Structure formats: structure tokens, C-alpha cells
Short mmCIF file of N, CA and C in Angstrom, two decimals:
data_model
loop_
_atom_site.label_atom_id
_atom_site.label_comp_id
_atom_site.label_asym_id
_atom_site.label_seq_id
_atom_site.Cartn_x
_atom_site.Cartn_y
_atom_site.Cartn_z
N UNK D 1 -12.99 0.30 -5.37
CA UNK D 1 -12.60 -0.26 -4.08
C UNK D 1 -12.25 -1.74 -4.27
N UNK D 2 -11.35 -2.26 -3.51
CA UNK D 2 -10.65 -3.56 -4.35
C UNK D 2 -11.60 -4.18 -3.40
N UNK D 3 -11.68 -5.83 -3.11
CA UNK D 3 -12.37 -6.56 -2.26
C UNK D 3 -11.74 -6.81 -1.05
N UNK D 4 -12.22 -6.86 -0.22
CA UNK D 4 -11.62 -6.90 1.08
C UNK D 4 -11.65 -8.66 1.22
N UNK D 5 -10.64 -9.03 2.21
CA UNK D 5 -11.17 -10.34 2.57
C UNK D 5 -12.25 -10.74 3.93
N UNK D 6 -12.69 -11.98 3.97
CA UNK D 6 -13.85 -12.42 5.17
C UNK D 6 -13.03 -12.53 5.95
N UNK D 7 -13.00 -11.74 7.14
CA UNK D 7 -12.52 -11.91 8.28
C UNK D 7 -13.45 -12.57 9.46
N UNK D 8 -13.01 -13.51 9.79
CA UNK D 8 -13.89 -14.32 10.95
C UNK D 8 -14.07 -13.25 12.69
N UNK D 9 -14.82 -13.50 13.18
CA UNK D 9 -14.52 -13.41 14.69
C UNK D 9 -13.03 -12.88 15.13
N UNK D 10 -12.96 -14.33 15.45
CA UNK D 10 -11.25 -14.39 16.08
C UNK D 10 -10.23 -13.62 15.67
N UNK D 11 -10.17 -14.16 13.77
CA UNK D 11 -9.55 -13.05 13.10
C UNK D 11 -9.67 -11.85 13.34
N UNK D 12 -10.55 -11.03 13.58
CA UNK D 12 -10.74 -9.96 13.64
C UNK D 12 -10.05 -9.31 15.16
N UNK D 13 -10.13 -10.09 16.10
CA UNK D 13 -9.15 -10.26 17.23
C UNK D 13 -7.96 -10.16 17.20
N UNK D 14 -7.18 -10.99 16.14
CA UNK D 14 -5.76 -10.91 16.03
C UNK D 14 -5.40 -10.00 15.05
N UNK D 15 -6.33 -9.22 14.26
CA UNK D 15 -6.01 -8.17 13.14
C UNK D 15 -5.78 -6.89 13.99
N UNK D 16 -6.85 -6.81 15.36
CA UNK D 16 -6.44 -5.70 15.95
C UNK D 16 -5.40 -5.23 16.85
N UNK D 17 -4.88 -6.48 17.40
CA UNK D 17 -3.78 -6.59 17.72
C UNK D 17 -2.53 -5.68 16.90
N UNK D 18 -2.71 -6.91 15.46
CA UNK D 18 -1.65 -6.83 14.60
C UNK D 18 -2.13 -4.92 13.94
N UNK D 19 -2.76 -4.46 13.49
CA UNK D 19 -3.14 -3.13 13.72
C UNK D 19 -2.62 -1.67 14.61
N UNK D 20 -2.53 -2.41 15.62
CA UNK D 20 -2.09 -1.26 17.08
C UNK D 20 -0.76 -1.44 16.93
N UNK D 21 -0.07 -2.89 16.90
CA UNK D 21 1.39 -3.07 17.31
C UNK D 21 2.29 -3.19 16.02
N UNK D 22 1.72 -3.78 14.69
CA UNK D 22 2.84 -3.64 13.60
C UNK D 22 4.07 -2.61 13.18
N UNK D 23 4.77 -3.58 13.03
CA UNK D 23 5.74 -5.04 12.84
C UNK D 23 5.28 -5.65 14.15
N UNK D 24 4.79 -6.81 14.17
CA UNK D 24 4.56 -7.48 15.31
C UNK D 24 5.31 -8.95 15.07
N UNK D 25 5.58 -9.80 16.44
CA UNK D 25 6.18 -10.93 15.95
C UNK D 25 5.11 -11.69 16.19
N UNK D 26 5.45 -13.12 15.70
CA UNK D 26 4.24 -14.18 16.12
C UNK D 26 3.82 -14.26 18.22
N UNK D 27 5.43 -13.94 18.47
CA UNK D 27 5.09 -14.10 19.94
C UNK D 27 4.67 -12.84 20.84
N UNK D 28 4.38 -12.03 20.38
CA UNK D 28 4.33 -10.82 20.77
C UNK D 28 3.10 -10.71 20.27
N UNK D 29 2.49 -11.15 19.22
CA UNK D 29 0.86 -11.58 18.72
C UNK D 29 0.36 -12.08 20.36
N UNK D 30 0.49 -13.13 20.43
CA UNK D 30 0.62 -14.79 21.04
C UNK D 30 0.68 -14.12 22.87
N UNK D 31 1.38 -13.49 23.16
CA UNK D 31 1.58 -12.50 24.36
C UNK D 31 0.09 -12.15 24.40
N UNK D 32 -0.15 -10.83 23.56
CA UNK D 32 -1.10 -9.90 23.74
C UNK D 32 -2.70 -10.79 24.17
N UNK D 33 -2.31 -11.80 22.96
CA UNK D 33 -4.09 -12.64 22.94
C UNK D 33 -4.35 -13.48 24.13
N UNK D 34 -3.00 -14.08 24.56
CA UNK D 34 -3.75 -15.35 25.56
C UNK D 34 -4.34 -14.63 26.86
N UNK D 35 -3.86 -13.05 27.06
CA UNK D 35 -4.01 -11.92 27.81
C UNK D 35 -5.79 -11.93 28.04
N UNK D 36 -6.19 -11.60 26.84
CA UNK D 36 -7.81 -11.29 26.72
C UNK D 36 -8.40 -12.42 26.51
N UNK D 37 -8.03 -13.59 25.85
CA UNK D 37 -8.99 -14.49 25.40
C UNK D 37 -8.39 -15.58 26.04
N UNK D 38 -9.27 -16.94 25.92
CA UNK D 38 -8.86 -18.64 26.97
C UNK D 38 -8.23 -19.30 25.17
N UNK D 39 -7.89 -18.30 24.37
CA UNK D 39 -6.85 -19.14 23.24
C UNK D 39 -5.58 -19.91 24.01
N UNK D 40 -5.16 -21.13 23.09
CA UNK D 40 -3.93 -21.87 23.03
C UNK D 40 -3.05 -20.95 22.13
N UNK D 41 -1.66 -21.14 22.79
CA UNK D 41 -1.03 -20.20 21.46
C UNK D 41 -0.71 -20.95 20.00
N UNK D 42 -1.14 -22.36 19.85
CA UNK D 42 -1.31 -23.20 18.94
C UNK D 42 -2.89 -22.47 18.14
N UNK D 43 -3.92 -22.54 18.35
CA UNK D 43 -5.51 -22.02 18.42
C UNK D 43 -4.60 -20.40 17.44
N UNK D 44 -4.02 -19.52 18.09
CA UNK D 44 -3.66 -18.12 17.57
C UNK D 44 -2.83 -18.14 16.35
N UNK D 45 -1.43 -19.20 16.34
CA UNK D 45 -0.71 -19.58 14.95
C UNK D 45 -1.45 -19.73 14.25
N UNK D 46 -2.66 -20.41 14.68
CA UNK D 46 -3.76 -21.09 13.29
C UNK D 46 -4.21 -19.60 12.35
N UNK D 47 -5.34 -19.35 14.10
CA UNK D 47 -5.52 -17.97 13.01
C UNK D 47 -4.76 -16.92 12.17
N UNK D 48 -3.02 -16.63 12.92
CA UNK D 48 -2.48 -15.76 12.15
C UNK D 48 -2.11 -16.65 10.52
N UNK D 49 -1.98 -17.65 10.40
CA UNK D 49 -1.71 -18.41 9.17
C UNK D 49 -3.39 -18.08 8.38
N UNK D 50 -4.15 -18.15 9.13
CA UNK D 50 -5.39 -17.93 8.16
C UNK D 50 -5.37 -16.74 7.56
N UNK D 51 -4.65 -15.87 8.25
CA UNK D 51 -5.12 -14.07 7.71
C UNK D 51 -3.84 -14.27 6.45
N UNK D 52 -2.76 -14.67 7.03
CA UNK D 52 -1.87 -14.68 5.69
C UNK D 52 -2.12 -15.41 4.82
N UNK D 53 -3.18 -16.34 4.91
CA UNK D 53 -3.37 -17.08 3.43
C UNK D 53 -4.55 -15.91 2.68
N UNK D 54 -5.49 -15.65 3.39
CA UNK D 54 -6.29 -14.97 3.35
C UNK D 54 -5.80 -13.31 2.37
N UNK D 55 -4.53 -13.00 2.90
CA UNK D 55 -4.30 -11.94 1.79
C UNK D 55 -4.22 -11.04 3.00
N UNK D 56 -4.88 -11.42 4.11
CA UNK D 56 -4.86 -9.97 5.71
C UNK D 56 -3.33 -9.65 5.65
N UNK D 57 -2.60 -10.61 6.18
CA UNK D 57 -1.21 -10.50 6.59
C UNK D 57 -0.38 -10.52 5.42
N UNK D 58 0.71 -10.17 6.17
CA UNK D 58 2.15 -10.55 5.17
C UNK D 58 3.11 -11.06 6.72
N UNK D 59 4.43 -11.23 6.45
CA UNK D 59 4.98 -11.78 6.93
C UNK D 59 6.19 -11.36 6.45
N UNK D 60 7.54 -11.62 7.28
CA UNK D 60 9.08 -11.00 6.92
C UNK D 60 9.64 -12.11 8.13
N UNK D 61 10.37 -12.68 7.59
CA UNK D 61 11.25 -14.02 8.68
C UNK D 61 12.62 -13.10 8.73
N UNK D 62 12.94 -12.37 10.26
CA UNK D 62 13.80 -11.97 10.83
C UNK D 62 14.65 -12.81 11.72
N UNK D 63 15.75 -13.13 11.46
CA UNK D 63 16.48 -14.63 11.83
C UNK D 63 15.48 -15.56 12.35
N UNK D 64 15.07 -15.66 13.75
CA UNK D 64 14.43 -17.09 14.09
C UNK D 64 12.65 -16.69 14.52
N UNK D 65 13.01 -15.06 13.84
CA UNK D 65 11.07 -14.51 14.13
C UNK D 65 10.79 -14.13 12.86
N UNK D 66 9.05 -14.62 13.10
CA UNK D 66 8.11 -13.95 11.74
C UNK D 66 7.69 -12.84 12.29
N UNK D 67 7.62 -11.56 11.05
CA UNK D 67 7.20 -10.45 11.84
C UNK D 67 6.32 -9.79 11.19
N UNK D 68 4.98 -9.62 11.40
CA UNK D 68 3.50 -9.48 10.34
C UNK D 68 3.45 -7.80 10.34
N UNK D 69 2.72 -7.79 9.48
CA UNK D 69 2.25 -6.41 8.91
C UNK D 69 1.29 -6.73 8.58
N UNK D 70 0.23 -5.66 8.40
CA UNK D 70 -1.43 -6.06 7.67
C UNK D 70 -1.14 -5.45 6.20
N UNK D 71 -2.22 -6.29 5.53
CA UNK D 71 -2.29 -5.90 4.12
C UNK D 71 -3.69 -4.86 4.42
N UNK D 72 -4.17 -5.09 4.68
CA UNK D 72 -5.48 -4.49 4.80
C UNK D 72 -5.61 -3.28 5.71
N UNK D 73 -6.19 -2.10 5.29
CA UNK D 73 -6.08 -0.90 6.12
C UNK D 73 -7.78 -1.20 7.19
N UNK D 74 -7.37 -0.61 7.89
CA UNK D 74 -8.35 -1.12 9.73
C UNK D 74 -9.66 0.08 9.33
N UNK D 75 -9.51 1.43 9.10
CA UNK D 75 -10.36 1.77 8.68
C UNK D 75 -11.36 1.62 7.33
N UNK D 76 -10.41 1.12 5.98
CA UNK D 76 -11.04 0.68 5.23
C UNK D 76 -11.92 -0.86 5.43
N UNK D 77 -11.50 -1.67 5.94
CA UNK D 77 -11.92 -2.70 6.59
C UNK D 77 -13.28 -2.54 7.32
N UNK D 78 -13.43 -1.64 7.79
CA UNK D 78 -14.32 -1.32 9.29
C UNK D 78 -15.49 -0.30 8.38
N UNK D 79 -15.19 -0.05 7.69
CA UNK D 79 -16.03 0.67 7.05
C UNK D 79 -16.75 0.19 6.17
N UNK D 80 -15.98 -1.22 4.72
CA UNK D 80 -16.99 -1.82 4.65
C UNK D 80 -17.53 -2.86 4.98
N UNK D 81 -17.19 -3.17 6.77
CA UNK D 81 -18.25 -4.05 7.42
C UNK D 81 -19.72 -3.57 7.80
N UNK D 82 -19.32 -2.09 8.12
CA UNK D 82 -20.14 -0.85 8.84
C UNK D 82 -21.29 -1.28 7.44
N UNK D 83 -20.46 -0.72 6.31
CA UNK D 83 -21.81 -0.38 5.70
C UNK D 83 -22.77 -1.93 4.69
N UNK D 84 -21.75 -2.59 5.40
CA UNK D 84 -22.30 -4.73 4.99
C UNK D 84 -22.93 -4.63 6.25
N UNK D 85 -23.36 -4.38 6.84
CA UNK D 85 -24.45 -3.93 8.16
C UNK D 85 -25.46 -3.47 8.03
N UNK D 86 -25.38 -2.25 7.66
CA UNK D 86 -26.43 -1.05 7.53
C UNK D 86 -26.50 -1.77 6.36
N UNK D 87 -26.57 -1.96 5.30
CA UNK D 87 -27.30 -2.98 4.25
C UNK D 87 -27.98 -3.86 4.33
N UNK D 88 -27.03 -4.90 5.31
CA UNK D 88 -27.93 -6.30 5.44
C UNK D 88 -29.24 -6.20 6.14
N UNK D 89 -28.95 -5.01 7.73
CA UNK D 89 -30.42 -5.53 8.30
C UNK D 89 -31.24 -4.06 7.98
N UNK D 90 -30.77 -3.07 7.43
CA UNK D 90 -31.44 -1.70 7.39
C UNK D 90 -31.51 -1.39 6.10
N UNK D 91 -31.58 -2.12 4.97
CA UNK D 91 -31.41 -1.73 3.80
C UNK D 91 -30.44 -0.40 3.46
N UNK D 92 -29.51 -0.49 4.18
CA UNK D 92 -28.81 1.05 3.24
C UNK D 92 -29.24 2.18 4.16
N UNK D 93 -30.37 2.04 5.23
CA UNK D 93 -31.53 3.35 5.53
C UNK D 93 -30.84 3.72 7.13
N UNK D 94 -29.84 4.87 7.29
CA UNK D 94 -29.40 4.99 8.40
C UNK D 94 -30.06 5.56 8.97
N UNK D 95 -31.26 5.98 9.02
CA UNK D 95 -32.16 6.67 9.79
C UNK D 95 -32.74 5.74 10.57
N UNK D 96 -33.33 4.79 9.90
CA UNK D 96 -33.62 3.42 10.16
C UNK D 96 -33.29 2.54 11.70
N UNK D 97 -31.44 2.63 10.97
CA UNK D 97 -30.77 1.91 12.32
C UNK D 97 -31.09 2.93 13.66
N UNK D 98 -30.47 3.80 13.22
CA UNK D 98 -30.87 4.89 14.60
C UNK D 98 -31.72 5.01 15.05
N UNK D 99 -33.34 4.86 14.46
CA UNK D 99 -34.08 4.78 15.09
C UNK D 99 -34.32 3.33 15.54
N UNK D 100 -33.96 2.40 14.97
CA UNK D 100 -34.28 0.97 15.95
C UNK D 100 -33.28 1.25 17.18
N UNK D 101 -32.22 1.90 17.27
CA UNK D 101 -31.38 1.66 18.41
C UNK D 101 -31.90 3.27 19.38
N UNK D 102 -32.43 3.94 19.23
CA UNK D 102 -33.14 4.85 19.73
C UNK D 102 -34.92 4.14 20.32
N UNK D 103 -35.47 4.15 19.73
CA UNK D 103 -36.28 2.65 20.18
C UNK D 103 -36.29 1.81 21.42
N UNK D 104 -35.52 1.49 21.46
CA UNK D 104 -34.66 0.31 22.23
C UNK D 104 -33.52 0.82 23.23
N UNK D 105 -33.77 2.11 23.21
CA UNK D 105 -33.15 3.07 24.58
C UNK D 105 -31.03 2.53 23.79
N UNK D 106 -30.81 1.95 23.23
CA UNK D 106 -29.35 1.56 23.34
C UNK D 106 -28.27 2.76 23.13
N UNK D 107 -28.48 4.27 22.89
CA UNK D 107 -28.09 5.16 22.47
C UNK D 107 -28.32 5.92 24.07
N UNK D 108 -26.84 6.01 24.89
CA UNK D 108 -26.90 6.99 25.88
C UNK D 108 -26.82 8.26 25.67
N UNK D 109 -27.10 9.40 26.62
CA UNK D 109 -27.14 11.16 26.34
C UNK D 109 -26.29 11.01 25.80
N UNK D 110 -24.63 10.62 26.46
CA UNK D 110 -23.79 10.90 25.68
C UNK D 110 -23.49 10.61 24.29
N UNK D 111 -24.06 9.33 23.83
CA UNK D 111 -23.87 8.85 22.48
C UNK D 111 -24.42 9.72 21.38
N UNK D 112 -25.75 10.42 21.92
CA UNK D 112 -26.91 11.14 21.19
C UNK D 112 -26.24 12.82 21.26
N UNK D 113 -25.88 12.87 22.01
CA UNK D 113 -24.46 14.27 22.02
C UNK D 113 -24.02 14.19 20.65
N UNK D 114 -22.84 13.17 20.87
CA UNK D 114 -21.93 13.17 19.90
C UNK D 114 -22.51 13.14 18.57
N UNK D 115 -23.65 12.06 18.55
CA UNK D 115 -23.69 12.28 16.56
C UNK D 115 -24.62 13.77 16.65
N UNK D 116 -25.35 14.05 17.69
CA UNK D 116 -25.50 16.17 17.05
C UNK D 116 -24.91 16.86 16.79
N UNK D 117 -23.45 16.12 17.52
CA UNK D 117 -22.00 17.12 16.83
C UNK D 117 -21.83 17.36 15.61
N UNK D 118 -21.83 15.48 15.59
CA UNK D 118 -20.86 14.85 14.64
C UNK D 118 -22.26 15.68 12.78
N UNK D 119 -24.00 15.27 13.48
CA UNK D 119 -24.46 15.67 11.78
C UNK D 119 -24.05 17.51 12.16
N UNK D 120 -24.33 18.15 12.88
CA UNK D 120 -23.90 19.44 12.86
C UNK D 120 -22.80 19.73 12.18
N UNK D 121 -21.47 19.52 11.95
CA UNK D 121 -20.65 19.51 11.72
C UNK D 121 -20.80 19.24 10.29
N UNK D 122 -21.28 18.12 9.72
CA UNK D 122 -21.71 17.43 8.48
C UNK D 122 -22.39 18.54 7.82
N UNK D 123 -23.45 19.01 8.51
CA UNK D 123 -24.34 20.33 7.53
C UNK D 123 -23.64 21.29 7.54
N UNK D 124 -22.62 21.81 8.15
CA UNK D 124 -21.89 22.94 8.51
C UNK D 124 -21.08 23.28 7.36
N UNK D 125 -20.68 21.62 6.62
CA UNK D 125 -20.06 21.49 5.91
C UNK D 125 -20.44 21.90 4.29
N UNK D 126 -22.14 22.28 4.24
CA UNK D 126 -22.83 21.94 3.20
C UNK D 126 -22.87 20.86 2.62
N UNK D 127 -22.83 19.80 2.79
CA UNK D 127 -22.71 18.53 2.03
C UNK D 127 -23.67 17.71 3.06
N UNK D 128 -24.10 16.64 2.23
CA UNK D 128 -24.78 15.26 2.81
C UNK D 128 -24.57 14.08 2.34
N UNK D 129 -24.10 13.27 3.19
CA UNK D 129 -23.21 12.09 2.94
C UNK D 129 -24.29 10.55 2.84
N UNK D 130 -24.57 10.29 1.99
CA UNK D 130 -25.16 8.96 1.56
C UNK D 130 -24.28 7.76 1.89
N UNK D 131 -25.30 6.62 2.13
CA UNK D 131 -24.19 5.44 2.69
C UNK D 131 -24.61 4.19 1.33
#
């Protein structure tokens, strides 16, 4: 697995953007964000220049527009934040997390539904998936 880069906060804001809508332009970035967040569209150039130094973005200058693409795939990304998570505060131990967030009521019926699906499905499969 190659290394991913540190994506900040914010970054992570304008990656999902750039994610849903690529080819995106800077202003069509710049549109979407000042929408959800109290960013300057000066504040958003910054960050999209950070992801392209960063290795996130790329970039293609179409006459008088830049138009980004991600380097980085959103599920590979998300997955190893997921499991830089479940490491840092659960050692690796997903039983662990679930039960601190079971604990702590944060898991609705419905949430507790879905992963009986979701390990049902998993054993159904014969296999057991280590993190």
C-alpha cells in the first residue's frame, strides 16, 4: 500500500468536494465551499494549493481555468484513516470500539441493525476479516 498523504480538517472538506464533482474547476470548488463553510475564497485557493503540493490533487489549466482531479482514491483514503483510528485509541481491537460506543448508548437500533447485517453477511461468507 503506497503512503497516503496528511490530510488536514479543511482539506478533507475540499477533497470531498473535489471527489463527488471531478474534473472540478477552482471556482466551482470555491462555489460549493463558501455554501457550507464561513471560508474566504482566498482561505479555499490556499487549501486547494496545499492538496496539490501535497500529492492530493493534480491540476490541468483549461484556457483561463484550473481543473483538479484527485490523486488519491476516497475509499482508500478513508480506510486508512478508519483503521489509524481503530489503532490509535483501540489498539487494532474492533470489538473494543463497539463496545465503548455501545456503552455510551452512541449506536442507534438502526445502526445496530445494519452491522447484524453487515457481520451476518461476513460469516455467510465463511471468512473473518481482521483489521
Amino acid at each position: 500500500m503506497k503512503a497516503l498523504p496528511q490530510i488536514s480538517e479543511a482539506e478533507f472538506e475540499v477533497m470531498k468536494i473535489v471527489w463527488k464533482y471531478a474534473p472540478i474547476s477552482t471556482n466551482e470548488i470555491t462555489d460549493r465551499l463558501v455554501q457550507t463553510t464561513t471560508w474566504s475564497p482566498k482561505t479555499i485557493q490556499t487549501l486547494i494549493k496545499r492538496l496539490v503540493n501535497k500529492g492530493a490533487l493534480t491540476y490541468e489549466k483549461q484556457s483561463r481555468l484550473f481543473v483538479y482531479t484527485p490523486l488519491v482514491d476516497q475509499d482508500e483514503y478513508i480506510g486508512q484513516e478508519s483503521t489509524s483510528f481503530l489503532n490509535r485509541f483501540y489498539g487494532g481491537n474492533i470489538s473494543s470500539m463497539l463496545s465503548a460506543y455501545l456503552d455510551q448508548d452512541k449506536l442507534s437500533e438502526t445502526e445496530i441493525h445494519t452491522l447484524r447485517s453487515l457481520l451476518s453477511k461476513n460469516s455467510d461468507k465463511g471468512g473473518s476479516k481482521s483489521v
